[in-house]
PDB file of C-alpha atoms in Angstrom:
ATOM      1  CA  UNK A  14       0.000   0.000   0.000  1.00 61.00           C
ATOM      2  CA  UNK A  15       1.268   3.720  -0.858  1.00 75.00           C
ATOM      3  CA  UNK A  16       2.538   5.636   1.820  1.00 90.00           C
ATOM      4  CA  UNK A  17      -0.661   8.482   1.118  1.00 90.00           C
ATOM      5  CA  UNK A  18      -2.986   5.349   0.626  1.00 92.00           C
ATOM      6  CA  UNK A  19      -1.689   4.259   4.263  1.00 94.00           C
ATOM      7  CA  UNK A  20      -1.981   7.742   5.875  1.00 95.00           C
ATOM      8  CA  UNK A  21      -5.584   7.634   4.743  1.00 96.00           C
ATOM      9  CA  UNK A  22      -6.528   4.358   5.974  1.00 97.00           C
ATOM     10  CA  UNK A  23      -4.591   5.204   9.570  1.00 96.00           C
ATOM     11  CA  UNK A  24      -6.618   8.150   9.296  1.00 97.00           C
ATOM     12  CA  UNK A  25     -10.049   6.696   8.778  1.00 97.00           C
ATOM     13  CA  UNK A  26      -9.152   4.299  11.909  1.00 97.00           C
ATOM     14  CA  UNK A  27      -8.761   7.456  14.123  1.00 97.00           C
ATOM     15  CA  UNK A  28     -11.856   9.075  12.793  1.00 96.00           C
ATOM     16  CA  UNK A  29     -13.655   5.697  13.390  1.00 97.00           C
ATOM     17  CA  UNK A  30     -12.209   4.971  16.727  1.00 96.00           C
ATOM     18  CA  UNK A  31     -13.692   8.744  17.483  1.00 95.00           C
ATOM     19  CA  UNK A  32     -16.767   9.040  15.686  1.00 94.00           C
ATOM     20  CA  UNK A  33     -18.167   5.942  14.661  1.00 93.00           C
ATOM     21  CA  UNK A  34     -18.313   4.441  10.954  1.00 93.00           C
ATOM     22  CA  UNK A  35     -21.766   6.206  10.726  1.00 91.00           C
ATOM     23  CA  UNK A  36     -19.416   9.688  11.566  1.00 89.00           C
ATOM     24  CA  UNK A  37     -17.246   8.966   8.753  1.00 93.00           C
ATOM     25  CA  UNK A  38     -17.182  12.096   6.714  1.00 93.00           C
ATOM     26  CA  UNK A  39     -15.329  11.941   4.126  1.00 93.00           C
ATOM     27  CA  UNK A  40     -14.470  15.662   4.404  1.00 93.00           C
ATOM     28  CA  UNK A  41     -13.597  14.948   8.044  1.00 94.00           C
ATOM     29  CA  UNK A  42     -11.285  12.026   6.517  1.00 95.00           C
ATOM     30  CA  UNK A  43      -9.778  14.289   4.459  1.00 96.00           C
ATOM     31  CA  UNK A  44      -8.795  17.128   6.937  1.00 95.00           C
ATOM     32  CA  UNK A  45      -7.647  14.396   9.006  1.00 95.00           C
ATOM     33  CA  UNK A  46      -5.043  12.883   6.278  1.00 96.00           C
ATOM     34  CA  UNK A  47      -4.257  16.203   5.154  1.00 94.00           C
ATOM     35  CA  UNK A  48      -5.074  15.258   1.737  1.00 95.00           C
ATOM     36  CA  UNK A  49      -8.045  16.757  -0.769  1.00 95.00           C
ATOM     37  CA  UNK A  50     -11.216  14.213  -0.910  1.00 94.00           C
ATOM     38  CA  UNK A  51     -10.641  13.437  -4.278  1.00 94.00           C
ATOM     39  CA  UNK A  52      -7.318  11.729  -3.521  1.00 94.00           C
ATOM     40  CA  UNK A  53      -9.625   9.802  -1.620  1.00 95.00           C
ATOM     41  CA  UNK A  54     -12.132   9.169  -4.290  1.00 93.00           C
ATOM     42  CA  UNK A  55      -9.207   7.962  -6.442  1.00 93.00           C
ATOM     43  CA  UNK A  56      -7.509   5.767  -3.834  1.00 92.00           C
ATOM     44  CA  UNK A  57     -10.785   4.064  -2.319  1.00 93.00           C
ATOM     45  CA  UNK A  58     -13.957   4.506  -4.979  1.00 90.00           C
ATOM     46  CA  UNK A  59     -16.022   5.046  -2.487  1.00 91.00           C
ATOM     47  CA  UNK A  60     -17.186   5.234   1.438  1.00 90.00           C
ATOM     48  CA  UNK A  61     -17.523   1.187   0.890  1.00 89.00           C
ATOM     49  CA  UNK A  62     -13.701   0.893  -0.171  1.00 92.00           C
ATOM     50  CA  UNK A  63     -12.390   2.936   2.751  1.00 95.00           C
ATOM     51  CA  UNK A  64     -14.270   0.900   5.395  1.00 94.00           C
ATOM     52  CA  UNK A  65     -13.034  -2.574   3.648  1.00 93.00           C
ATOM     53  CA  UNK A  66      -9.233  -0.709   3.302  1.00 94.00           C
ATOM     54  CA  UNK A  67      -9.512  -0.305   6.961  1.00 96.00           C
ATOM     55  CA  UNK A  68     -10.535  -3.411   8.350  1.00 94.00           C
ATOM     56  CA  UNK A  69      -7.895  -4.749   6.418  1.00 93.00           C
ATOM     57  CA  UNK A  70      -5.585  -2.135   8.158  1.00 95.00           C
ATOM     58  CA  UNK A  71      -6.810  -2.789  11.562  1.00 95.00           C
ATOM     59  CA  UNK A  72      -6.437  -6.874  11.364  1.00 92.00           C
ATOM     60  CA  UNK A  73      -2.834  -5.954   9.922  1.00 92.00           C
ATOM     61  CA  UNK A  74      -1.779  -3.908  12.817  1.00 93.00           C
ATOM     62  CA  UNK A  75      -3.360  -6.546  15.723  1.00 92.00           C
ATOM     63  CA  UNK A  76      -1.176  -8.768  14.776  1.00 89.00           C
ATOM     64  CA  UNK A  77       1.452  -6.627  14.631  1.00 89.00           C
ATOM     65  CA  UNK A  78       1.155  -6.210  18.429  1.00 88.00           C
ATOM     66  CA  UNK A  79       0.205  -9.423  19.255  1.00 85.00           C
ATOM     67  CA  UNK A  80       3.319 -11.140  17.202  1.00 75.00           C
ATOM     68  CA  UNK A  81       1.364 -13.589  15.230  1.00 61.00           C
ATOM     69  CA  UNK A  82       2.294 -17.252  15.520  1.00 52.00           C
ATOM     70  CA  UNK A  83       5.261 -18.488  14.812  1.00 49.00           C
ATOM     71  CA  UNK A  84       6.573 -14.970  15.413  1.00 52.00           C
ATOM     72  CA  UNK A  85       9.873 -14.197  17.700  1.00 49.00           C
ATOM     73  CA  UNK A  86       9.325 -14.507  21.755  1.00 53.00           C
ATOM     74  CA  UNK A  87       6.614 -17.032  21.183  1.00 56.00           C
ATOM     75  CA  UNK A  88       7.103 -19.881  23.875  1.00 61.00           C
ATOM     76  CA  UNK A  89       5.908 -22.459  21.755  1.00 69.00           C
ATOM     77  CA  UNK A  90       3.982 -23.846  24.545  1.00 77.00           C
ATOM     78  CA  UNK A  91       0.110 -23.352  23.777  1.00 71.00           C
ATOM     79  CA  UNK A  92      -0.880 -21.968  26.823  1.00 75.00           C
ATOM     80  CA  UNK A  93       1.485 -19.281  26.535  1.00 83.00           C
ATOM     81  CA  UNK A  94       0.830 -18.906  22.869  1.00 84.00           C
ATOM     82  CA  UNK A  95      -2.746 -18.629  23.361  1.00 86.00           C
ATOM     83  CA  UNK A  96      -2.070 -15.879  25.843  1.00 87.00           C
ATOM     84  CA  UNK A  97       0.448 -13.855  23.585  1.00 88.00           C
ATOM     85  CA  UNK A  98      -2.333 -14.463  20.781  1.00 91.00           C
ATOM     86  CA  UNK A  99      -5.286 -12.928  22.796  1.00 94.00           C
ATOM     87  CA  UNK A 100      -4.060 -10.724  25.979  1.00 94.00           C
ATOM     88  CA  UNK A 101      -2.329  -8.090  23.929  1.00 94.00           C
ATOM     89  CA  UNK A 102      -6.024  -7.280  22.197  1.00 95.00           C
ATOM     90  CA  UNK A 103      -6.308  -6.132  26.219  1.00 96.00           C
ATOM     91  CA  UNK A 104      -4.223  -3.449  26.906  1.00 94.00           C
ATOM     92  CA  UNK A 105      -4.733   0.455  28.180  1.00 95.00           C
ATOM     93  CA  UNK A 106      -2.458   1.744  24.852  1.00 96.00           C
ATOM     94  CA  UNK A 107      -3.383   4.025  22.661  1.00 96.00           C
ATOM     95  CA  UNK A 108      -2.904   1.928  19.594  1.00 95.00           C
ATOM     96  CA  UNK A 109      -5.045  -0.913  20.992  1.00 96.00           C
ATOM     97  CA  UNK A 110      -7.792   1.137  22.016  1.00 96.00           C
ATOM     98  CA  UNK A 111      -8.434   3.018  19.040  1.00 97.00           C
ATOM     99  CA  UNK A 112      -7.514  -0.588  17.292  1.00 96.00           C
ATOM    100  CA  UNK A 113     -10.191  -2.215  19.908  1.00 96.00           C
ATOM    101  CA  UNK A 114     -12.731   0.499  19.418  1.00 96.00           C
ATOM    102  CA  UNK A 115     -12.382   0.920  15.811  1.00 96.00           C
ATOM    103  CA  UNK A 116     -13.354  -3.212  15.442  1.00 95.00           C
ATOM    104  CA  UNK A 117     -16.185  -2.884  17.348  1.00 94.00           C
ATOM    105  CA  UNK A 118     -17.754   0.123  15.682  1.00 95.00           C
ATOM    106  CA  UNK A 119     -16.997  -1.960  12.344  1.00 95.00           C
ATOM    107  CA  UNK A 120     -18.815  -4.662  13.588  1.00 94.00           C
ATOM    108  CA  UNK A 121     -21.429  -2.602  15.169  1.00 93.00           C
ATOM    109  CA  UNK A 122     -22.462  -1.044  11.686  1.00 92.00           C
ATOM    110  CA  UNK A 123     -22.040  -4.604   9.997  1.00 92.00           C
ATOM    111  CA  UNK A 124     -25.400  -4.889  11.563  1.00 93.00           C
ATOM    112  CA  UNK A 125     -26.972  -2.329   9.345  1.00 90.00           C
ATOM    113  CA  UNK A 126     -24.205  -2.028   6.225  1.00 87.00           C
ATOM    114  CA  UNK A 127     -24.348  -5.660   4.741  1.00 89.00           C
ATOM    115  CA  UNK A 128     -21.378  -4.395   2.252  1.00 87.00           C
ATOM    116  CA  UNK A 129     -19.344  -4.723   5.527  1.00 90.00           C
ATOM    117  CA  UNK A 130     -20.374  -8.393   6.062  1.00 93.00           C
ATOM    118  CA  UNK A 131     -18.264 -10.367   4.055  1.00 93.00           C
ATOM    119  CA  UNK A 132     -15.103  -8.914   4.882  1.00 92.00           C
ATOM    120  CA  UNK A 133     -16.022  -8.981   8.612  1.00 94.00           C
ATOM    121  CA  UNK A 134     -16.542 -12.394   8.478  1.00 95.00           C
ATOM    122  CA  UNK A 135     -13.728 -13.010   6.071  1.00 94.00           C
ATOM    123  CA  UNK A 136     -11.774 -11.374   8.920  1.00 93.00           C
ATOM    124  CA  UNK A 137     -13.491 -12.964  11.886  1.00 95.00           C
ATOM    125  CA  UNK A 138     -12.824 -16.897  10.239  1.00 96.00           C
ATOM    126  CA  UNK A 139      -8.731 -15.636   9.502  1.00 93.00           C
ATOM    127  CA  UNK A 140      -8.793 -15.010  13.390  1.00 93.00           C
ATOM    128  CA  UNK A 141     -10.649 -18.010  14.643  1.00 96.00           C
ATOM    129  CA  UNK A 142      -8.683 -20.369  12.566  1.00 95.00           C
ATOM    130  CA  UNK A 143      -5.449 -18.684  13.638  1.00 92.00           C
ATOM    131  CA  UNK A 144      -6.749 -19.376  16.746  1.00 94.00           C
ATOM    132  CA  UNK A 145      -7.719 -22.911  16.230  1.00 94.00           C
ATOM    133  CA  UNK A 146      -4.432 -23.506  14.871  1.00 91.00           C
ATOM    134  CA  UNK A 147      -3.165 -22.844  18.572  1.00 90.00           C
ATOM    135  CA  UNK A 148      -5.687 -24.988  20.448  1.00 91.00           C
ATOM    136  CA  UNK A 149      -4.224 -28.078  17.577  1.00 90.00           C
ATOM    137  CA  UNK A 150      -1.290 -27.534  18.764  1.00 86.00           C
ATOM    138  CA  UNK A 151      -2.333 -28.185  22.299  1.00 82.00           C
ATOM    139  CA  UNK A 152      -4.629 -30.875  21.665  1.00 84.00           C
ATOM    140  CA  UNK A 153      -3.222 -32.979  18.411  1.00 87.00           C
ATOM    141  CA  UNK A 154      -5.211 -35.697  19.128  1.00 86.00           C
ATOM    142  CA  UNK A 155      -8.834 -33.249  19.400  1.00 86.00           C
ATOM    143  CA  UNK A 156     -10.795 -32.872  16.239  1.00 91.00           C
ATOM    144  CA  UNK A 157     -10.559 -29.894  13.896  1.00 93.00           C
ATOM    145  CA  UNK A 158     -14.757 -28.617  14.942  1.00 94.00           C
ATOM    146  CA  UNK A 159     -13.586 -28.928  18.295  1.00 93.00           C
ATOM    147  CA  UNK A 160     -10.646 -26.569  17.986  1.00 94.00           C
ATOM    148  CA  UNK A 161     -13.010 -24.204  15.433  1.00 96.00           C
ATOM    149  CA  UNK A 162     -15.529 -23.875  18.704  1.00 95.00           C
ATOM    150  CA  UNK A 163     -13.399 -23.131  21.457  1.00 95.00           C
ATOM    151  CA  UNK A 164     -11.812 -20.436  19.080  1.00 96.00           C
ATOM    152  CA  UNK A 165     -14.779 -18.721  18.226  1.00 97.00           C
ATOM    153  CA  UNK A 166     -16.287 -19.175  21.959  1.00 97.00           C
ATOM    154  CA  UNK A 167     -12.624 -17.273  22.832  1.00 97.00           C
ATOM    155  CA  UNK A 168     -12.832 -14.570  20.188  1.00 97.00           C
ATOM    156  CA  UNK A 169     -16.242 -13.718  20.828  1.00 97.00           C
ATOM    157  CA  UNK A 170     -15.209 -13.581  24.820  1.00 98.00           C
ATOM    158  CA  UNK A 171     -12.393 -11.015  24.114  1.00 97.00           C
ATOM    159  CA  UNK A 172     -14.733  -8.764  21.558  1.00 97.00           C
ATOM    160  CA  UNK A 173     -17.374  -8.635  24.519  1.00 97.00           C
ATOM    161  CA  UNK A 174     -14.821  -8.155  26.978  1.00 98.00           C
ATOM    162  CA  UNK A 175     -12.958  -5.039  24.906  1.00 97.00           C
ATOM    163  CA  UNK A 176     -16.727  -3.518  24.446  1.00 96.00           C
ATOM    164  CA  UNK A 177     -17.397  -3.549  28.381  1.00 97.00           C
ATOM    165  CA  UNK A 178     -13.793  -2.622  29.178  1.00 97.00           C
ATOM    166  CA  UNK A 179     -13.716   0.476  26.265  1.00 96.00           C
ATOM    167  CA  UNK A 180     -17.072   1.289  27.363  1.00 96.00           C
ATOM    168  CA  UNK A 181     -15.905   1.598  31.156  1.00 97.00           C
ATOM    169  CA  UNK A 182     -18.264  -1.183  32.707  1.00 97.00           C
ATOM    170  CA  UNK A 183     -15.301  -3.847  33.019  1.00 97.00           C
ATOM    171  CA  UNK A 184     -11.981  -2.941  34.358  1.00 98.00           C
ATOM    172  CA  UNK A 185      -8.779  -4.014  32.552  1.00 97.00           C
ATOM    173  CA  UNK A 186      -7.363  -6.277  35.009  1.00 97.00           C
ATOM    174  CA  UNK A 187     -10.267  -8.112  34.870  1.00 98.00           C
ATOM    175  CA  UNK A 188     -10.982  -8.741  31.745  1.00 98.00           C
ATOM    176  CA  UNK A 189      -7.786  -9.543  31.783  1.00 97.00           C
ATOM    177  CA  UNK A 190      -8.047 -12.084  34.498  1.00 97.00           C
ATOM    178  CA  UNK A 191     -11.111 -13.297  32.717  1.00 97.00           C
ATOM    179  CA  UNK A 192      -9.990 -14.718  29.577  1.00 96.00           C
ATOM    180  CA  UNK A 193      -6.901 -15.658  31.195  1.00 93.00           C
ATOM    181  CA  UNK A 194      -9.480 -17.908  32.642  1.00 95.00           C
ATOM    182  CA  UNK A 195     -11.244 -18.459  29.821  1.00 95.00           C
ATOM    183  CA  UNK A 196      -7.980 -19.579  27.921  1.00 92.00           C
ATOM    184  CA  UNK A 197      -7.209 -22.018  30.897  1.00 89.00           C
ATOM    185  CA  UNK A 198     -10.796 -23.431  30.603  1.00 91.00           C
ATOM    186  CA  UNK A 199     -10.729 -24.115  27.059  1.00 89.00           C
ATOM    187  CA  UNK A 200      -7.616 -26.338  27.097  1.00 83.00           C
ATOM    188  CA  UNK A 201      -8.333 -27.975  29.810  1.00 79.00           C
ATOM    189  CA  UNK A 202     -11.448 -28.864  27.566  1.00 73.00           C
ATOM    190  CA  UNK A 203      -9.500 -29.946  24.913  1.00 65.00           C
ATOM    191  CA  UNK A 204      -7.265 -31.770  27.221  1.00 62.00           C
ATOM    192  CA  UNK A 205     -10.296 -34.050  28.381  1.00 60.00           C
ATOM    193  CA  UNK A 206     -11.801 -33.960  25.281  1.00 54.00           C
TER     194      UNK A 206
END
């Protein structure tokens, strides 16, 4: 991606994280860049093409901070992993909140925009399967639909958990503590299983 193509898609993250997707203006957008809106226009197409441009950018930068697997200072022990995967989506920085808050409000308006659907799921299935991935590792011998719904009860734990904790009704260090929980629950699941 161009460096002015990235400055705009940063840009529409901080105007979501602030505003909402539904105060997306692409004026706003374009003040916020510092570029004219038909730079915009030519980049993106249209209000459609930014929001899909910046989930994209948002997914890219999570797992920037959360490594990734297979990425350096991974313990390559699955409990561990799964916590390096997940915790960092749970931390009082500035890039993680407006990250954290930007999500949601994507999701939010995925309710009412159905041209957001597809790449929110697309999205949501990368993460659940990356996720999967670790509880295979932990459980060889468990079965593939097993792994799929303890990722997806996980992920949808830490979206609710980063909704009450952005909106101020669930401290950090809890919902910290909570899917730490959560995480310990789930493989000892598969460990039974």
């Amino acid at each position: 991606m161009s460096d002015r193509r990235t400055e705009i898609v940063r840009a529409a993250t901080r105007v979501i994280a602030r505003r909402g997707v539904r105060g997306l203006r692409v004026g706003e957008l374009a003040a916020e860049a510092g570029v004219s809106t038909s730079l915009i226009y030519y980049h993106f197409t249209d209000r459609a093409g930014i929001l899909r441009e910046t989930l994209q950018f948002i997914g890219e930068r999570a797992e920037r901070y959360t490594g990734g697997p297979g990425a350096a200072g991974w313990a390559d022990d699955p409990w561990s992993d799964l916590e390096q995967a997940l915790l960092p989506e749970l931390q009082d920085t500035a890039e993680v909140r407006e990250n954290s808050t930007a999500w949601g409000e994507l999701r939010a308006s995925a309710v009412f925009e159905s041209s957001l659907r597809e790449d929110l799921a697309r999205a949501t299935h990368t993460w659940v399967h990356e996720i999967a991935d670790l509880l295979g590792r932990a459980h060889p011998a468990g079965t593939a639909p097993a792994h799929a719904a303890s990722a997806e009860r996980l992920t949808a734990l830490l979206e609710g958990l980063s909704v009450r904790w952005l909106s101020g009704s669930l401290a950090l260090d809890h919902a910290r503590s909570l899917l730490g929980e959560a995480i310990d629950a789930e493989l000892g699941a598969c460990r039974q299983g």
